[in-house]
PDB file of C-alpha atoms in Angstrom:
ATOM      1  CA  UNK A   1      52.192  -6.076 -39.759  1.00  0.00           C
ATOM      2  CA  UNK A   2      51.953  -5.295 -36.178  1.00  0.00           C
ATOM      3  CA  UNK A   3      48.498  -6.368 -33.981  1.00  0.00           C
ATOM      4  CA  UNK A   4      48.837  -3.372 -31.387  1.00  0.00           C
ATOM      5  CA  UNK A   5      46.677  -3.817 -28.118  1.00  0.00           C
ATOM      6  CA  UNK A   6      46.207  -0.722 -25.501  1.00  0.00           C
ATOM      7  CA  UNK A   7      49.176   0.113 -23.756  1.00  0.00           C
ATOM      8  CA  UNK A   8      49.791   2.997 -21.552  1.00  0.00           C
ATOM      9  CA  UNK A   9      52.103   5.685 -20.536  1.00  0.00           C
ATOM     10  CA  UNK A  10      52.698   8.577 -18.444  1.00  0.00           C
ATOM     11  CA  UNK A  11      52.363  10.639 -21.205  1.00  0.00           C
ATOM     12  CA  UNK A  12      48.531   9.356 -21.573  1.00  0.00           C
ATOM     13  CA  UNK A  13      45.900  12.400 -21.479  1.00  0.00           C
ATOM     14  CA  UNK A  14      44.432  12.860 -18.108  1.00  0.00           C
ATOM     15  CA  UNK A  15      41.120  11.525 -19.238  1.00  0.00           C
ATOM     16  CA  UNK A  16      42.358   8.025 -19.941  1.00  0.00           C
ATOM     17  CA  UNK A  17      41.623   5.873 -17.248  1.00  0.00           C
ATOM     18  CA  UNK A  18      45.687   4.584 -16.591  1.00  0.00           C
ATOM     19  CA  UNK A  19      45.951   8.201 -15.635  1.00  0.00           C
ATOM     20  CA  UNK A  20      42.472   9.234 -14.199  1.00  0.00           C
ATOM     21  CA  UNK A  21      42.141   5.968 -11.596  1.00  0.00           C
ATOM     22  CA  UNK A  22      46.302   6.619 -10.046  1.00  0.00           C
ATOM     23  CA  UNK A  23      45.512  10.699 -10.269  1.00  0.00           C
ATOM     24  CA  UNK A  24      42.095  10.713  -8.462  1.00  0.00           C
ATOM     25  CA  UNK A  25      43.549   7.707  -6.022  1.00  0.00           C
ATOM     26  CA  UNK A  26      45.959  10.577  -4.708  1.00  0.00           C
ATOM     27  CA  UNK A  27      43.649  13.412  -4.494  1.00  0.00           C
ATOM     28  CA  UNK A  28      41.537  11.106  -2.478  1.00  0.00           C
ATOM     29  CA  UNK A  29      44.322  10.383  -0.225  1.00  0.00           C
ATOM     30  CA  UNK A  30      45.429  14.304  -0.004  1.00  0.00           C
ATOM     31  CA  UNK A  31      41.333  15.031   0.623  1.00  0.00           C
ATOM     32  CA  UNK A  32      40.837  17.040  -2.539  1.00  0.00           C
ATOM     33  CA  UNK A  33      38.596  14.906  -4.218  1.00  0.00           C
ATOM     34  CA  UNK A  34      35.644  12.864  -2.559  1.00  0.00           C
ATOM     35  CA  UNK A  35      35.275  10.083  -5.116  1.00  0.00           C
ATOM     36  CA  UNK A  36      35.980   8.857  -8.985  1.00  0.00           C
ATOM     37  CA  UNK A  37      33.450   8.350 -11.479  1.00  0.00           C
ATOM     38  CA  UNK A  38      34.036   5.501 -13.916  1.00  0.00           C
ATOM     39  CA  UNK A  39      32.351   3.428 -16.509  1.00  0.00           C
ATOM     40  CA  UNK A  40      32.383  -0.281 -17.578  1.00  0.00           C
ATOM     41  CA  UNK A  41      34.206  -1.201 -14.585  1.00  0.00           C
ATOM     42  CA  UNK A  42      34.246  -4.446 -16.162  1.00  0.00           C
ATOM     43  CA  UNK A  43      36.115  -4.078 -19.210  1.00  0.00           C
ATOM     44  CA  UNK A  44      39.074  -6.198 -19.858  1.00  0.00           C
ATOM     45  CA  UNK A  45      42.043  -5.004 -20.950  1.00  0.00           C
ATOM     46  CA  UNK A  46      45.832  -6.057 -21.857  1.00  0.00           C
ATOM     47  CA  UNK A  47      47.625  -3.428 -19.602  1.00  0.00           C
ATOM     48  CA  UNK A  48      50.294  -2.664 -21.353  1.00  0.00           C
ATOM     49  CA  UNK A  49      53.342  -0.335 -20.863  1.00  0.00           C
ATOM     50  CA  UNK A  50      53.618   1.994 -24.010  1.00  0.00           C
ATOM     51  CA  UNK A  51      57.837   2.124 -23.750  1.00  0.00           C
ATOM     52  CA  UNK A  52      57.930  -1.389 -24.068  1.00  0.00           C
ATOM     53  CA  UNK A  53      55.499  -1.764 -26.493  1.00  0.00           C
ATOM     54  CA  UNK A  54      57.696   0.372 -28.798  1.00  0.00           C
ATOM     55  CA  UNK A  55      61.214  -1.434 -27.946  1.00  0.00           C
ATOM     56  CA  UNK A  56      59.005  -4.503 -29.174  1.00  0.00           C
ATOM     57  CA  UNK A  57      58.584  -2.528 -32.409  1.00  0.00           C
ATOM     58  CA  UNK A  58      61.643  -1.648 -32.465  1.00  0.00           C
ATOM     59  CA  UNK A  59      63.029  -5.222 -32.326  1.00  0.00           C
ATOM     60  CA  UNK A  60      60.474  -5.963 -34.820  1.00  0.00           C
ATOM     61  CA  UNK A  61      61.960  -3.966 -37.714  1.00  0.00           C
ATOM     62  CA  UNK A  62      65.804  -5.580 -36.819  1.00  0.00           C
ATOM     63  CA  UNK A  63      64.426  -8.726 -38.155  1.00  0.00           C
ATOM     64  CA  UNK A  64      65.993  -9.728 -41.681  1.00  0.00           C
ATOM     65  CA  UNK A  65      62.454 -10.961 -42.765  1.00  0.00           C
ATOM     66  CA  UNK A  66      59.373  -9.456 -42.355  1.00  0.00           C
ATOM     67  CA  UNK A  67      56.163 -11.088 -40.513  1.00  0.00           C
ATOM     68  CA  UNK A  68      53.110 -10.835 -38.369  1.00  0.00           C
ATOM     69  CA  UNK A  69      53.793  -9.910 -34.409  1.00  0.00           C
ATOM     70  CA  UNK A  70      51.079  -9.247 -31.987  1.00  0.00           C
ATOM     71  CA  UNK A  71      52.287  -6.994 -28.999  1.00  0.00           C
ATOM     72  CA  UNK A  72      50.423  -7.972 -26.094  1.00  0.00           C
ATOM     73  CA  UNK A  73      51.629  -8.905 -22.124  1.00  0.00           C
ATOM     74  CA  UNK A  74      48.491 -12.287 -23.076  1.00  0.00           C
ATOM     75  CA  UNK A  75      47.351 -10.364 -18.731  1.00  0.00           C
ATOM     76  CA  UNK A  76      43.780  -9.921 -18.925  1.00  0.00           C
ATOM     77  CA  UNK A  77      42.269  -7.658 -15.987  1.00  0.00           C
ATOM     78  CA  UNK A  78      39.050  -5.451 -15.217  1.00  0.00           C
ATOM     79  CA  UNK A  79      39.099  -2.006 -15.052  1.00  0.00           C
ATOM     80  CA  UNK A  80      37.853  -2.942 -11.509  1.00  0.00           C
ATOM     81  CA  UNK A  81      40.756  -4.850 -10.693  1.00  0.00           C
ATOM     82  CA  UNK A  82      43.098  -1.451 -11.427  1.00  0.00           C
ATOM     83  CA  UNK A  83      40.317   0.057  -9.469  1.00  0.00           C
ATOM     84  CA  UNK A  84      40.661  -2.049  -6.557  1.00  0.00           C
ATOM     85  CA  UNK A  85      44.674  -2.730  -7.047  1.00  0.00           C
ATOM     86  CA  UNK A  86      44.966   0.899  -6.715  1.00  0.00           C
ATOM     87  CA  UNK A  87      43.438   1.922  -3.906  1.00  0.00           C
ATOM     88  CA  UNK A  88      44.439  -0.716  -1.771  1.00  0.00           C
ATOM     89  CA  UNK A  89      47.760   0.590  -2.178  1.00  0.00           C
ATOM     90  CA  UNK A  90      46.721   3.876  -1.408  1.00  0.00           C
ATOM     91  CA  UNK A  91      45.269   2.167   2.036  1.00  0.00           C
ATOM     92  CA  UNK A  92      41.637   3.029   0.916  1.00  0.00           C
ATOM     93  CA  UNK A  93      38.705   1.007   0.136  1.00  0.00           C
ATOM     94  CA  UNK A  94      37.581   1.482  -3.376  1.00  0.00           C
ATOM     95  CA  UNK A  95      34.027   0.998  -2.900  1.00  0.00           C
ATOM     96  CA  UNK A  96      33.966   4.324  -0.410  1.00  0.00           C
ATOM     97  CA  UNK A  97      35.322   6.265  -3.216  1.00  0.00           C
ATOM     98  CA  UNK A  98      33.974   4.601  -6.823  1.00  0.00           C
ATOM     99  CA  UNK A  99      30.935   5.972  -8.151  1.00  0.00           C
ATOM    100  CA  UNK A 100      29.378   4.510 -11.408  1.00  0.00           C
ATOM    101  CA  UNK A 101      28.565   6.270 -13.949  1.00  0.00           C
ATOM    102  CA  UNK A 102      26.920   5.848 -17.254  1.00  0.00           C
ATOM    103  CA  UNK A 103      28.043   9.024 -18.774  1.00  0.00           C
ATOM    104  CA  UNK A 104      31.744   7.710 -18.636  1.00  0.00           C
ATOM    105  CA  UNK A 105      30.790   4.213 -20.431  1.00  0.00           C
ATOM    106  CA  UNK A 106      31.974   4.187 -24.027  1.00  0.00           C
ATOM    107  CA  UNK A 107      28.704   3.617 -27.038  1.00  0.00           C
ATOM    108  CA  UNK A 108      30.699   1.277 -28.812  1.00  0.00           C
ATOM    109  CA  UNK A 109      32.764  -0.052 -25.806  1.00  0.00           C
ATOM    110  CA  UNK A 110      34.593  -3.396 -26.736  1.00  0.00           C
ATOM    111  CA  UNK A 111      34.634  -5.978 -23.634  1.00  0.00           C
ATOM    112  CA  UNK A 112      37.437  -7.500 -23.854  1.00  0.00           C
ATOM    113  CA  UNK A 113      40.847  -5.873 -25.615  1.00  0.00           C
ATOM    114  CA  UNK A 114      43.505  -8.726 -24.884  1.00  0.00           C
ATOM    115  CA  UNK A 115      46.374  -9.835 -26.727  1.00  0.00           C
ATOM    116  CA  UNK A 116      47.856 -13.268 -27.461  1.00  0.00           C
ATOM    117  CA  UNK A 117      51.309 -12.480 -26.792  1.00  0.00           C
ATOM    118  CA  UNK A 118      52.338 -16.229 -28.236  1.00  0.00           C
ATOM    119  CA  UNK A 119      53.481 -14.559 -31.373  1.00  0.00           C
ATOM    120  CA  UNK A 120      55.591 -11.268 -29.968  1.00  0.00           C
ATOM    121  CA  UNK A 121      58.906  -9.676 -31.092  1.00  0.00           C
ATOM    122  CA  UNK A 122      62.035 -12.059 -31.649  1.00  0.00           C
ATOM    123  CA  UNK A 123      64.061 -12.428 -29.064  1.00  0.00           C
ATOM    124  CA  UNK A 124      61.627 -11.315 -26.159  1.00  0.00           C
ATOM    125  CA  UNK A 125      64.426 -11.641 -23.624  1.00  0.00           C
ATOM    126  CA  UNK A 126      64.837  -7.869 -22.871  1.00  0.00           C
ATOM    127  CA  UNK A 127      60.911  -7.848 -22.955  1.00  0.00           C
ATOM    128  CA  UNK A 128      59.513  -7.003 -19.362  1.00  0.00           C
ATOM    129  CA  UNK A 129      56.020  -7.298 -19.034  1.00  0.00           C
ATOM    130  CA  UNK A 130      54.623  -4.774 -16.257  1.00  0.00           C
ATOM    131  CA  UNK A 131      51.670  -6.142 -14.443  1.00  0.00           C
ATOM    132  CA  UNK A 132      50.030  -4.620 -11.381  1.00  0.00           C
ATOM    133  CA  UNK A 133      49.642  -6.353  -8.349  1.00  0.00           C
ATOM    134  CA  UNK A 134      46.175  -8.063  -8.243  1.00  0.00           C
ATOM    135  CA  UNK A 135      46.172  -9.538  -4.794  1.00  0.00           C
TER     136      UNK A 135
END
């Protein structure tokens, strides 16, 4: 069995938020959009990358035995912290250009969505963990 927390890619409809937040953070820059709406900006999440979520798999199903993994990079951060992470790169302050609203906040919305990546793939060697810059 494989525990399977979010992970993204750039393949991710433009409605998720790994795409919407990087997407709206350039038109923002360019000046074709004025500002991003969000919800729960204070949702935790495992971040993820979906191509190395499925070379874990991958290496998963090598294995001579079968047993439990959980995929995971164990990184907790807000949706805030992307927020923020993001812009500043862009050179911007986030809190000129993030607008709350409730519309965008899940009804069933789980807080926190984080792995415990002590029991990943065999071998996690080849396993790179992608992170964004939080300071």
């Amino acid at each position: 069995m494989v525990c399977r927390h979010p992970q993204t890619s750039t393949k991710a409809l433009q409605q998720h938020v790994t795409r919407k937040i990087p997407r709206a953070v350039a038109r923002i820059k360019a000046s074709l959009q004025g500002h991003l709406c969000l919800g729960n900006l204070d949702a935790v999440r495992d971040w993820g990358y979906a191509p190395e979520c499925v070379d874990a798999m991958w290496r998963m199903l090598q294995q001579d035995k079968p047993t439990d993994y959980v995929v995971a990079t164990g990184v907790a951060a807000t949706v805030r912290e992307f927020v923020e992470s993001s812009f500043t790169r862009a050179g911007l302050d986030w809190n000129d250009h993030v607008r709350h609203d409730a519309k965008h906040e899940r009804p069933s919305e789980v807080h926190a969505l984080v792995g415990d990546a002590a029991n990943g793939p065999p071998d996690p060697s080849p396993f790179r963990v992608r992170t964004f810059d939080l300071s």
